[in-house]
PDB file of C-alpha atoms in Angstrom:
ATOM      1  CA  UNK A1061     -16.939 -39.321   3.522  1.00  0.00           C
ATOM      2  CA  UNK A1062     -15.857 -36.287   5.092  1.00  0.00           C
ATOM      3  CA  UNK A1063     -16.182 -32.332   4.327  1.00  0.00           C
ATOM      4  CA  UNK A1064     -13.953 -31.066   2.281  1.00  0.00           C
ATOM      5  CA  UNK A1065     -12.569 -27.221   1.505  1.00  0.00           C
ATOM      6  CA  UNK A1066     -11.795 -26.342  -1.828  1.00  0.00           C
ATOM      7  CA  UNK A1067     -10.545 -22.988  -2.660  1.00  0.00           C
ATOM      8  CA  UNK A1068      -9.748 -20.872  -6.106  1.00  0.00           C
ATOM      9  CA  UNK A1069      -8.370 -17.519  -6.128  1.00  0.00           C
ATOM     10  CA  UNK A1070      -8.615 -14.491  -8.486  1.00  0.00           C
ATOM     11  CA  UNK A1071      -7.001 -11.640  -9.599  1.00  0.00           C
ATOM     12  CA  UNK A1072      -8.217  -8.240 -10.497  1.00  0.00           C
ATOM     13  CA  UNK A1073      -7.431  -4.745 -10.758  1.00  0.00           C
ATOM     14  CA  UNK A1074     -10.129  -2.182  -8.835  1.00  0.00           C
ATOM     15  CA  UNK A1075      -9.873   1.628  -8.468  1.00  0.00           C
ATOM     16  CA  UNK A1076     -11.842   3.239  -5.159  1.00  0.00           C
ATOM     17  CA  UNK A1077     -11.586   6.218  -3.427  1.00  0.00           C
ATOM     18  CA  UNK A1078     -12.283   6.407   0.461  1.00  0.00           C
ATOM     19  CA  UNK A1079     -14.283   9.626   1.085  1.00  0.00           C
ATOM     20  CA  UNK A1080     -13.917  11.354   4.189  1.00  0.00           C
ATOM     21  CA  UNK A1081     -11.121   9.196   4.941  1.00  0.00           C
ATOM     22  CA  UNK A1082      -7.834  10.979   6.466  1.00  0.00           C
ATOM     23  CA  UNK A1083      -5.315   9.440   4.689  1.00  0.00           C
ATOM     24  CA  UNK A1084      -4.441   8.982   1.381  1.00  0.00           C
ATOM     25  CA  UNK A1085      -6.546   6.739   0.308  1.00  0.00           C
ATOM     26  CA  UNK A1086      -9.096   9.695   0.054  1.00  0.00           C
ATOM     27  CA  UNK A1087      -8.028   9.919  -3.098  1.00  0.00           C
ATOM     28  CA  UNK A1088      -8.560   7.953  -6.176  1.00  0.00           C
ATOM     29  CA  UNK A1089      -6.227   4.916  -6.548  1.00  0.00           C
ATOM     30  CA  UNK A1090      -5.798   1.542  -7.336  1.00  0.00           C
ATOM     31  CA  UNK A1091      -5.301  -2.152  -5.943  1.00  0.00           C
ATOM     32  CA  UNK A1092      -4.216  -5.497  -8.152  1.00  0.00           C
ATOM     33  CA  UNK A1093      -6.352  -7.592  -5.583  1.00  0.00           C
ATOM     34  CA  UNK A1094      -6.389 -10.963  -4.972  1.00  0.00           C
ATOM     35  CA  UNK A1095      -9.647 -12.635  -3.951  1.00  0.00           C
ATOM     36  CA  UNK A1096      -9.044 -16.708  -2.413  1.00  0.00           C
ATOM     37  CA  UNK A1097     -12.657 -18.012  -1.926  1.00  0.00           C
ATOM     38  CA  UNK A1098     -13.084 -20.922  -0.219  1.00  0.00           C
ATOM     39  CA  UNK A1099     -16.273 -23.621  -0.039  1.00  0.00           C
ATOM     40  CA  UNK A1100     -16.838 -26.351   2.061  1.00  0.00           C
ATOM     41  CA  UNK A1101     -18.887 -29.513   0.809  1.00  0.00           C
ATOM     42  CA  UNK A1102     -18.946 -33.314   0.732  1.00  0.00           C
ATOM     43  CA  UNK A1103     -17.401 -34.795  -2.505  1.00  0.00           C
ATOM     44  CA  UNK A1104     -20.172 -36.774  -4.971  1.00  0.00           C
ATOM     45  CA  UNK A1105     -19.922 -39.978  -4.461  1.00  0.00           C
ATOM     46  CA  UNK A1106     -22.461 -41.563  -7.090  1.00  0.00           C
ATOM     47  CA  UNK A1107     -19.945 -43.145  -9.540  1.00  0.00           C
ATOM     48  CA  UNK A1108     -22.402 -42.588 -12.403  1.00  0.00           C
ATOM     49  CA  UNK A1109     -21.776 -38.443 -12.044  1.00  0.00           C
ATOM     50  CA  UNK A1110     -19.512 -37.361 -14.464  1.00  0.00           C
ATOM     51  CA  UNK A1111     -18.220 -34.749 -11.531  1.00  0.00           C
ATOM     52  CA  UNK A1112     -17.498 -38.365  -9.238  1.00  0.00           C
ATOM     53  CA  UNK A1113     -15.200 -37.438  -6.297  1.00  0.00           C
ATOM     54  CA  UNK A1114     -15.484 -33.274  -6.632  1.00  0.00           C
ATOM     55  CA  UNK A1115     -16.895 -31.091  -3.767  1.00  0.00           C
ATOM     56  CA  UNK A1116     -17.154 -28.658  -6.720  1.00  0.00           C
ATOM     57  CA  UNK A1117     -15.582 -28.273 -10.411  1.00  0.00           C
ATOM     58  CA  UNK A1118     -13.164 -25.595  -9.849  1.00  0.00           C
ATOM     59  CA  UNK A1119     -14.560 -24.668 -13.281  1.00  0.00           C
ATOM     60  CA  UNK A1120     -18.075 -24.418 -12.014  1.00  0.00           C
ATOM     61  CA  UNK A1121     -16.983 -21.894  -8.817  1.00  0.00           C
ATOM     62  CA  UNK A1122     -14.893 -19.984 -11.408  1.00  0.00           C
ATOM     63  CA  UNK A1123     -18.020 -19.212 -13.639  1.00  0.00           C
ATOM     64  CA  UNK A1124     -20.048 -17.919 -10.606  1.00  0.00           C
ATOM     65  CA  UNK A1125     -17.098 -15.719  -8.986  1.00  0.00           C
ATOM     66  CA  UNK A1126     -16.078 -14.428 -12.810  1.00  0.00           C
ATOM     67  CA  UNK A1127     -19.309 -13.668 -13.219  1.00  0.00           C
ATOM     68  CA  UNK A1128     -20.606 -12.263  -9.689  1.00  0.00           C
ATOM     69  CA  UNK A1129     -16.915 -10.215  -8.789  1.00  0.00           C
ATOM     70  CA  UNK A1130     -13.932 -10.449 -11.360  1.00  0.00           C
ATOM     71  CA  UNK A1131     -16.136  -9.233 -14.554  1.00  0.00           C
ATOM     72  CA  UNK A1132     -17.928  -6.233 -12.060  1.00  0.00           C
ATOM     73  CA  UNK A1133     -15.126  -5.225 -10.246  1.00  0.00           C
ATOM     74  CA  UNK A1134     -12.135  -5.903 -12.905  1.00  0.00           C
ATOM     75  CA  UNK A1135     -10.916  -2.194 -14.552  1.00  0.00           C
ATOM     76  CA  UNK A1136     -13.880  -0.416 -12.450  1.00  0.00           C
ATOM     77  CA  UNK A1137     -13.488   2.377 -10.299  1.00  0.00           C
ATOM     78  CA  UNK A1138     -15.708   1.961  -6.785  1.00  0.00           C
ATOM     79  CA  UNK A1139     -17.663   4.948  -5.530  1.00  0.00           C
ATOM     80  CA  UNK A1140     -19.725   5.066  -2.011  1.00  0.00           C
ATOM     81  CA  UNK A1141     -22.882   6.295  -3.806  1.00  0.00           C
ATOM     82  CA  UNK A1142     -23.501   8.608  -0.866  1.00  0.00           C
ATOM     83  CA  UNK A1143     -20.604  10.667  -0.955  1.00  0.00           C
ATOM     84  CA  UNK A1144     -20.016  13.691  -3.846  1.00  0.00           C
ATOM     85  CA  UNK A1145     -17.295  11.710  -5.837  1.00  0.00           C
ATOM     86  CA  UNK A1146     -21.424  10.587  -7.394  1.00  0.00           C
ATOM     87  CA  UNK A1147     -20.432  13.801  -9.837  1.00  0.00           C
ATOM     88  CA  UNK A1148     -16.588  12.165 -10.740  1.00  0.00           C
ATOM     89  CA  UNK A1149     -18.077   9.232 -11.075  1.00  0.00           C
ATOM     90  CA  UNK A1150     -20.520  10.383 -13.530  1.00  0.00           C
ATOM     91  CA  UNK A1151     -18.511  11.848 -15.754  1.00  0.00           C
ATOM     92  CA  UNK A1152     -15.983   8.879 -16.085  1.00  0.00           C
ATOM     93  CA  UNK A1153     -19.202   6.680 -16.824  1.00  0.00           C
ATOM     94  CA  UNK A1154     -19.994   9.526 -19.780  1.00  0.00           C
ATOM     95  CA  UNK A1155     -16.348   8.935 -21.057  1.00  0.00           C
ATOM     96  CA  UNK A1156     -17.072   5.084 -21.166  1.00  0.00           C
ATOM     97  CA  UNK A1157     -15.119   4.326 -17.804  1.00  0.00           C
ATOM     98  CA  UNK A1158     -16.547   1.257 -15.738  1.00  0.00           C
ATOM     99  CA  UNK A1159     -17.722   3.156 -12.415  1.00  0.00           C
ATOM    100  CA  UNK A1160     -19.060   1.085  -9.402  1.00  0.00           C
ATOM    101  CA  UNK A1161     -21.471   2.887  -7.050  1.00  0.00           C
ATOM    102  CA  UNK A1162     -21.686   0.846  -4.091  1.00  0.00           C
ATOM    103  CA  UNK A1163     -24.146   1.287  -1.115  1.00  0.00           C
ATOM    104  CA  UNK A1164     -21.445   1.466   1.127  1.00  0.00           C
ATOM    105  CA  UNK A1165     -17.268   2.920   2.104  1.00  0.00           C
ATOM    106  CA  UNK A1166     -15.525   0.594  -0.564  1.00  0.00           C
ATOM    107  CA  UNK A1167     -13.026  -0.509   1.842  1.00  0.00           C
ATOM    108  CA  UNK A1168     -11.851  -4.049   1.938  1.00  0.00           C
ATOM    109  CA  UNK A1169     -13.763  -4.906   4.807  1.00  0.00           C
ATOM    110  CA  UNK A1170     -16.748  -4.043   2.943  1.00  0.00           C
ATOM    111  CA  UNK A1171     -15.780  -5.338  -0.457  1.00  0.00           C
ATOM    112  CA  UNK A1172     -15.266  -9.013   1.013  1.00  0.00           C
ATOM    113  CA  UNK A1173     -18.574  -8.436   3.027  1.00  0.00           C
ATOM    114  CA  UNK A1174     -20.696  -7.954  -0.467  1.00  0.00           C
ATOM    115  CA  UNK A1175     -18.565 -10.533  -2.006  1.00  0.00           C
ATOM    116  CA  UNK A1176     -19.527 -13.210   0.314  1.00  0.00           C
ATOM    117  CA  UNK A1177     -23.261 -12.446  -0.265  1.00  0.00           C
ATOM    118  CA  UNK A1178     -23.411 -12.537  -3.961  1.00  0.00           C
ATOM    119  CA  UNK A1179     -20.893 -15.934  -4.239  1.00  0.00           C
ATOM    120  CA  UNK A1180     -24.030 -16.984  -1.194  1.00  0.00           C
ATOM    121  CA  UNK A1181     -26.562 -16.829  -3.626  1.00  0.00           C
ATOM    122  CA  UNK A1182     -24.907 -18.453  -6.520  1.00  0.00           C
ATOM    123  CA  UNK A1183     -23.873 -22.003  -4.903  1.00  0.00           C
ATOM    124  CA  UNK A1184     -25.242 -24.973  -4.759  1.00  0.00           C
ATOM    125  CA  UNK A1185     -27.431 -26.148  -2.095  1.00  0.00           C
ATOM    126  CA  UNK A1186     -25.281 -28.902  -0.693  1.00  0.00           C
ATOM    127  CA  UNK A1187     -21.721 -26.479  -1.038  1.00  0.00           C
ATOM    128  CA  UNK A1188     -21.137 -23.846   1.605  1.00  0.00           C
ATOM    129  CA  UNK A1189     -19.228 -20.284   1.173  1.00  0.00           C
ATOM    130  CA  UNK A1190     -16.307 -21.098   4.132  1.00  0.00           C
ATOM    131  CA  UNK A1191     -14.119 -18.251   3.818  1.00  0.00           C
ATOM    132  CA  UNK A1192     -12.969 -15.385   1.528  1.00  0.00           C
ATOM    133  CA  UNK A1193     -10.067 -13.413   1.916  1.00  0.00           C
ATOM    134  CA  UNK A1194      -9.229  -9.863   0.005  1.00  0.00           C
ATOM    135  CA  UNK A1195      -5.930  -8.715  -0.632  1.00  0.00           C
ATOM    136  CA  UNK A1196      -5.605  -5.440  -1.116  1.00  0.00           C
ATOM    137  CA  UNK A1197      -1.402  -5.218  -1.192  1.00  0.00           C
ATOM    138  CA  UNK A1198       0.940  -8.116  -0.648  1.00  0.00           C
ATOM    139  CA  UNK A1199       0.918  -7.285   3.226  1.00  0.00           C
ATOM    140  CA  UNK A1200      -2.987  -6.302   4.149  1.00  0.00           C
ATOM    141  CA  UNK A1201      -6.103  -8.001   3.793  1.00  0.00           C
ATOM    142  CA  UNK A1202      -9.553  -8.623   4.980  1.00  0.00           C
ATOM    143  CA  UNK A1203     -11.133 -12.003   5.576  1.00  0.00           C
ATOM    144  CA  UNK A1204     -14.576 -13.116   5.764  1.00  0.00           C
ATOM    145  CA  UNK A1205     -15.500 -17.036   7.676  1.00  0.00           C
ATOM    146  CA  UNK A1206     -18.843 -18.103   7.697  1.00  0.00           C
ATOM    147  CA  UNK A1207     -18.342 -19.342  11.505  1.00  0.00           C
ATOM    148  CA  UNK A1208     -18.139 -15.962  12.505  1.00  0.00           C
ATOM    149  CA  UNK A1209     -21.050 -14.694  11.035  1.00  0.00           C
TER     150      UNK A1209
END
């Protein structure tokens, strides 16, 4: 039996700001992303597993991308730690707000770079992280393929 690519995709509603950035995302907005992860795997073929002809339960991928992205990033506000929105960011956190302060520019291109490390470490041995793509808007996104990395 072949490989085969299963994918599940996600919703969720981020805030960032892009500092030092000269447009307007500079300033502190919003996205209602969408997040399409896709593995690659061989389906189980020993009839006496009760997962018989899965690469993997959509449930099980679900759990470890709810758990890794969607429940982190859902309602939070992203922050490059190294930049002085650090004092904005602290006082939303003192008025109970969900603040992200990531080690790098929470762009896209960076968001779907950490994403595809922490869904990494959370598979199964025998299923592979093939692709992610982040949508930002309904016309721009970044993707992430293992084959090119």
């Amino acid at each position: 039996m072949g490989n085969i690519r299963i994918t599940k995709q996600f919703n969720f509603e981020t805030g960032h700001a892009l500092y030092g950035y000269d447009g307007k995302c500079r300033n502190v907005h919003g996205h209602s992303y969408k997040l399409s992860v896709t593995v690659i795997g061989r389906p189980i073929t020993d009839t006496a597993h009760v997962k018989l002809g899965m690469v993997i339960d959509f449930g099980d991928l679900k759990k470890i991308v709810k758990e890794e992205i969607v429940d982190q990033f859902d309602h939070a506000t992203v922050f490059n730690k190294n930049t002085p929105h650090v004092e904005l960011a602290q006082e939303l956190t003192d008025r109970g707000h969900n603040v992200i302060l990531a080690d790098y520019q929470p762009t896209s291109e960076n968001m779907v770079l950490d994403f595809a490390d922490k869904i990494m470490a959370r598979l199964p041995k025998n299923i592979s992280l093939h692709s992610l793509k982040l949508q930002e808007t309904d016309t721009s996104f970044a993707e992430w393929y293992a084959s090119d990395n």
